[in-house]
mmCIF file of C-alpha atoms in Angstrom:
data_model
loop_
_atom_site.group_PDB
_atom_site.id
_atom_site.type_symbol
_atom_site.label_atom_id
_atom_site.label_comp_id
_atom_site.label_asym_id
_atom_site.label_seq_id
_atom_site.Cartn_x
_atom_site.Cartn_y
_atom_site.Cartn_z
ATOM 1 C CA MET A 86 144.651 58.714 107.207
ATOM 2 C CA THR A 87 145.245 62.318 108.927
ATOM 3 C CA PRO A 88 147.044 65.724 107.661
ATOM 4 C CA GLU A 89 149.833 64.691 109.052
ATOM 5 C CA ASN A 90 150.008 61.155 106.775
ATOM 6 C CA VAL A 91 149.123 63.586 103.892
ATOM 7 C CA ARG A 92 152.142 65.232 104.083
ATOM 8 C CA LEU A 93 154.412 62.351 105.001
ATOM 9 C CA LEU A 94 153.506 61.297 101.922
ATOM 10 C CA ALA A 95 154.005 64.530 100.659
ATOM 11 C CA ARG A 96 157.615 64.634 101.503
ATOM 12 C CA SER A 97 158.279 61.105 100.628
ATOM 13 C CA ALA A 98 157.419 61.202 97.029
ATOM 14 C CA PRO A 99 160.828 61.616 95.334
ATOM 15 C CA GLU A 100 162.128 58.381 97.282
ATOM 16 C CA ARG A 101 158.890 56.693 95.852
ATOM 17 C CA TRP A 102 159.309 56.867 92.017
ATOM 18 C CA SER A 103 162.203 56.269 90.041
ATOM 19 C CA GLU A 104 160.707 56.421 86.619
ATOM 20 C CA LEU A 105 156.939 57.526 85.888
ATOM 21 C CA GLU A 106 154.691 56.954 82.342
ATOM 22 C CA LEU A 107 151.354 59.385 83.245
ATOM 23 C CA VAL A 108 149.370 61.171 80.979
ATOM 24 C CA HIS A 109 148.384 64.397 82.000
ATOM 25 C CA ARG A 110 145.360 66.423 81.087
ATOM 26 C CA SER A 111 144.649 70.100 82.068
ATOM 27 C CA ASP A 112 142.607 73.384 81.108
ATOM 28 C CA TYR A 113 145.604 73.868 78.818
ATOM 29 C CA LEU A 114 147.842 71.340 78.053
ATOM 30 C CA ASN A 115 147.487 67.300 77.416
ATOM 31 C CA VAL A 116 150.874 65.088 76.994
ATOM 32 C CA ARG A 117 152.019 62.012 77.572
ATOM 33 C CA ALA A 118 154.990 61.654 79.129
ATOM 34 C CA THR A 119 157.687 59.454 80.413
ATOM 35 C CA LEU A 120 160.121 60.690 83.219
ATOM 36 C CA ARG A 121 163.082 59.486 85.137
ATOM 37 C CA HIS A 122 164.338 61.898 87.722
ATOM 38 C CA GLY A 123 166.105 64.523 85.872
ATOM 39 C CA GLU A 124 164.456 63.654 82.747
ATOM 40 C CA LEU A 125 161.717 63.884 80.776
ATOM 41 C CA HIS A 126 159.883 62.693 77.365
ATOM 42 C CA GLY A 127 157.239 64.067 76.179
ATOM 43 C CA THR A 128 154.243 64.249 73.200
ATOM 44 C CA ARG A 129 151.895 66.585 73.364
ATOM 45 C CA LEU A 130 148.449 65.200 72.571
ATOM 46 C CA ASP A 131 146.813 68.092 70.338
ATOM 47 C CA ASP A 132 149.083 68.071 67.843
ATOM 48 C CA GLY A 133 151.985 65.287 68.574
ATOM 49 C CA GLN A 134 155.139 67.395 68.946
ATOM 50 C CA PRO A 135 157.408 65.309 70.763
ATOM 51 C CA PHE A 136 159.470 67.291 73.251
ATOM 52 C CA HIS A 137 162.460 66.753 75.944
ATOM 53 C CA VAL A 138 163.624 68.243 78.867
ATOM 54 C CA LEU A 139 167.173 67.717 81.039
ATOM 55 C CA GLY A 140 166.759 69.132 84.473
ATOM 56 C CA ALA A 141 164.634 72.283 85.245
ATOM 57 C CA PRO A 142 166.026 75.674 86.182
ATOM 58 C CA PRO A 143 166.010 76.550 89.662
ATOM 59 C CA SER A 144 162.854 78.912 90.681
ATOM 60 C CA SER A 145 163.453 82.212 93.141
ATOM 61 C CA TRP A 146 162.078 79.601 95.898
ATOM 62 C CA SER A 147 163.378 76.156 96.023
ATOM 63 C CA VAL A 148 166.076 75.140 97.531
ATOM 64 C CA ARG A 149 165.967 71.672 96.200
ATOM 65 C CA PRO A 150 166.681 70.049 93.460
ATOM 66 C CA LEU A 151 163.469 70.471 90.665
ATOM 67 C CA GLU A 152 162.256 67.478 88.320
ATOM 68 C CA PRO A 153 162.491 68.783 84.391
ATOM 69 C CA TYR A 154 158.582 70.107 83.610
ATOM 70 C CA ALA A 155 156.035 70.147 80.485
ATOM 71 C CA THR A 156 154.592 73.193 81.649
ATOM 72 C CA ASN A 157 155.471 75.343 84.560
ATOM 73 C CA TYR A 158 156.822 75.075 88.197
ATOM 74 C CA GLU A 159 153.955 73.487 89.079
ATOM 75 C CA TRP A 160 154.591 70.659 86.745
ATOM 76 C CA SER A 161 157.857 70.475 89.001
ATOM 77 C CA ALA A 162 155.560 70.680 92.677
ATOM 78 C CA MET A 163 153.164 67.565 90.985
ATOM 79 C CA LEU A 164 156.214 65.200 91.058
ATOM 80 C CA ASP A 165 157.689 66.694 94.610
ATOM 81 C CA PRO A 166 154.936 68.545 96.104
ATOM 82 C CA TYR A 167 156.911 68.462 99.802
ATOM 83 C CA GLU A 168 155.209 72.811 99.462
ATOM 84 C CA LEU A 169 152.576 70.876 100.860
ATOM 85 C CA GLY A 170 154.196 70.366 104.148
ATOM 86 C CA ASP A 171 154.163 72.896 105.690
ATOM 87 C CA GLY A 172 152.046 76.396 105.330
ATOM 88 C CA VAL A 173 149.210 74.407 104.135
ATOM 89 C CA ALA A 174 146.171 73.683 106.098
ATOM 90 C CA ILE A 175 144.398 70.190 105.319
ATOM 91 C CA SER A 176 140.529 68.982 105.469
ATOM 92 C CA ASP A 177 138.731 66.843 104.251
ATOM 93 C CA VAL A 178 140.881 63.719 103.697
ATOM 94 C CA ARG A 179 139.461 61.302 102.175
ATOM 95 C CA SER A 180 139.903 57.747 100.601
ATOM 96 C CA GLU A 181 139.424 57.528 96.682
ATOM 97 C CA GLU A 182 140.232 55.748 93.119
ATOM 98 C CA HIS A 183 142.165 57.729 90.316
ATOM 99 C CA PHE A 184 142.611 55.818 87.164
ATOM 100 C CA GLY A 185 142.305 52.425 89.409
ATOM 101 C CA ARG A 186 145.016 53.832 91.374
ATOM 102 C CA PRO A 187 144.359 54.170 95.634
ATOM 103 C CA VAL A 188 144.801 57.964 96.029
ATOM 104 C CA VAL A 189 144.046 60.427 99.079
ATOM 105 C CA ALA A 190 142.262 63.441 98.295
ATOM 106 C CA PHE A 191 141.591 66.313 100.562
ATOM 107 C CA VAL A 192 141.110 70.139 100.864
ATOM 108 C CA ALA A 193 144.441 72.547 100.562
ATOM 109 C CA ARG A 194 144.941 76.321 101.770
ATOM 110 C CA ALA A 195 147.790 77.885 102.167
ATOM 111 C CA VAL A 196 148.233 79.484 105.203
ATOM 112 C CA SER A 197 151.353 82.061 106.723
ATOM 113 C CA GLY A 198 154.757 79.653 106.358
ATOM 114 C CA TYR A 199 153.083 78.315 103.093
ATOM 115 C CA ASP A 200 156.671 78.258 100.738
ATOM 116 C CA PRO A 201 155.815 76.675 97.239
ATOM 117 C CA VAL A 202 158.260 76.173 94.628
ATOM 118 C CA CYS A 203 157.621 78.893 93.043
ATOM 119 C CA SER A 204 155.268 81.682 93.651
ATOM 120 C CA CYS A 205 153.911 81.852 89.715
ATOM 121 C CA CYS A 206 152.725 78.792 89.878
ATOM 122 C CA PRO A 207 151.644 76.665 93.188
ATOM 123 C CA LEU A 208 150.026 73.990 93.870
ATOM 124 C CA VAL A 209 147.970 76.204 96.445
ATOM 125 C CA PHE A 210 146.980 79.160 94.242
ATOM 126 C CA SER A 211 145.867 81.548 97.099
ATOM 127 C CA GLU A 212 146.275 85.088 99.000
ATOM 128 C CA VAL A 213 148.822 84.086 100.305
ATOM 129 C CA SER A 214 150.732 82.855 96.906
ATOM 130 C CA GLU A 215 150.104 85.910 95.580
ATOM 131 C CA ARG A 216 151.634 88.144 98.168
ATOM 132 C CA LEU A 217 153.930 85.762 98.011
ATOM 133 C CA GLU A 218 154.284 86.763 93.984
ATOM 134 C CA HIS A 219 153.011 90.512 94.140
ATOM 135 C CA GLY A 220 154.051 91.215 97.318
ATOM 136 C CA GLU A 221 152.737 92.101 100.722
ATOM 137 C CA ASP A 222 150.300 94.940 99.866
ATOM 138 C CA TRP A 223 148.693 93.408 97.127
ATOM 139 C CA ARG A 224 144.584 92.298 97.617
ATOM 140 C CA ALA A 225 142.574 90.034 95.732
ATOM 141 C CA ARG A 226 139.175 90.940 94.121
ATOM 142 C CA PRO A 227 136.070 89.808 94.596
ATOM 143 C CA GLY A 228 135.681 85.871 93.659
ATOM 144 C CA GLU A 229 139.501 86.277 91.968
ATOM 145 C CA LEU A 230 140.999 83.625 93.996
ATOM 146 C CA PRO A 231 139.579 80.025 95.001
ATOM 147 C CA ASP A 232 138.135 78.902 98.764
ATOM 148 C CA GLY A 233 140.633 75.683 98.798
ATOM 149 C CA VAL A 234 142.600 73.495 96.056
ATOM 150 C CA ASP A 235 141.398 69.795 95.977
ATOM 151 C CA LEU A 236 144.280 67.135 95.964
ATOM 152 C CA ALA A 237 145.074 64.219 95.563
ATOM 153 C CA LEU A 238 148.310 62.156 95.859
ATOM 154 C CA ASP A 239 149.114 58.695 94.502
ATOM 155 C CA LEU A 240 149.297 56.579 97.725
ATOM 156 C CA GLY A 241 152.111 54.939 95.331
ATOM 157 C CA VAL A 242 154.144 56.855 94.315
ATOM 158 C CA GLY A 243 153.150 60.471 96.137
ATOM 159 C CA ILE A 244 152.654 62.550 93.370
ATOM 160 C CA VAL A 245 149.921 64.932 92.544
ATOM 161 C CA VAL A 246 147.228 63.400 90.591
ATOM 162 C CA ARG A 247 144.484 65.705 90.762
ATOM 163 C CA SER A 248 143.632 68.880 91.194
ATOM 164 C CA ARG A 249 141.144 71.609 90.858
ATOM 165 C CA HIS A 250 140.616 74.949 92.179
ATOM 166 C CA ARG A 251 137.050 75.412 94.137
ATOM 167 C CA GLY A 252 135.623 78.658 92.638
ATOM 168 C CA GLY A 253 138.197 81.153 91.446
ATOM 169 C CA ARG A 254 137.836 83.595 88.432
ATOM 170 C CA LEU A 255 140.906 80.559 86.786
ATOM 171 C CA GLY A 256 138.821 77.393 88.024
ATOM 172 C CA HIS A 257 142.516 75.593 86.605
ATOM 173 C CA TRP A 258 142.580 71.729 87.095
ATOM 174 C CA PHE A 259 144.698 69.205 85.966
ATOM 175 C CA THR A 260 144.315 65.249 86.348
ATOM 176 C CA ASN A 261 147.631 62.954 85.810
ATOM 177 C CA GLU A 262 146.832 58.880 84.793
ATOM 178 C CA ILE A 263 149.746 57.311 85.936
ATOM 179 C CA VAL A 264 150.292 54.558 83.573
ATOM 180 C CA ARG A 265 153.120 52.563 84.470
ATOM 181 C CA ALA A 266 155.385 53.210 87.883
ATOM 182 C CA ALA A 267 158.332 51.689 88.612
#
């Protein structure tokens, strides 16, 4: 698979699924969720609290409808990763499995032209996204930003099923186990 194939897969995600059931785990939230476009039902695994979200408010950056989210706009972006289509250098493309499902894994680095769903919670956290958020004069402290982000897209539905910062102070990560997809 080539970087261009990865971009095409990312852009096609919304058309590849109508309903998903998944277990999302991250450095700050664990949930089991059922999604239909525009609707999210879930349960927080840590405390058993149910939640239901209809629609998502548009971010200041997005130009298309967003999926509802349990956390922030990164959740919407993982379900519709169109922001990986432009302004992202993609390298180290490889085939893998994630919870028994085939995925394409790769390293993403934001470059000029990166257009995240929202700059405060982008899929590719970087100097580019931070300058979008804080202005062109913003400068990173040494060791603050990751060198790139390891991502994996599910080949069946196109959503991001794994993300891990490569270095940086945050060490942010998340994973999605797709239980059911239709």
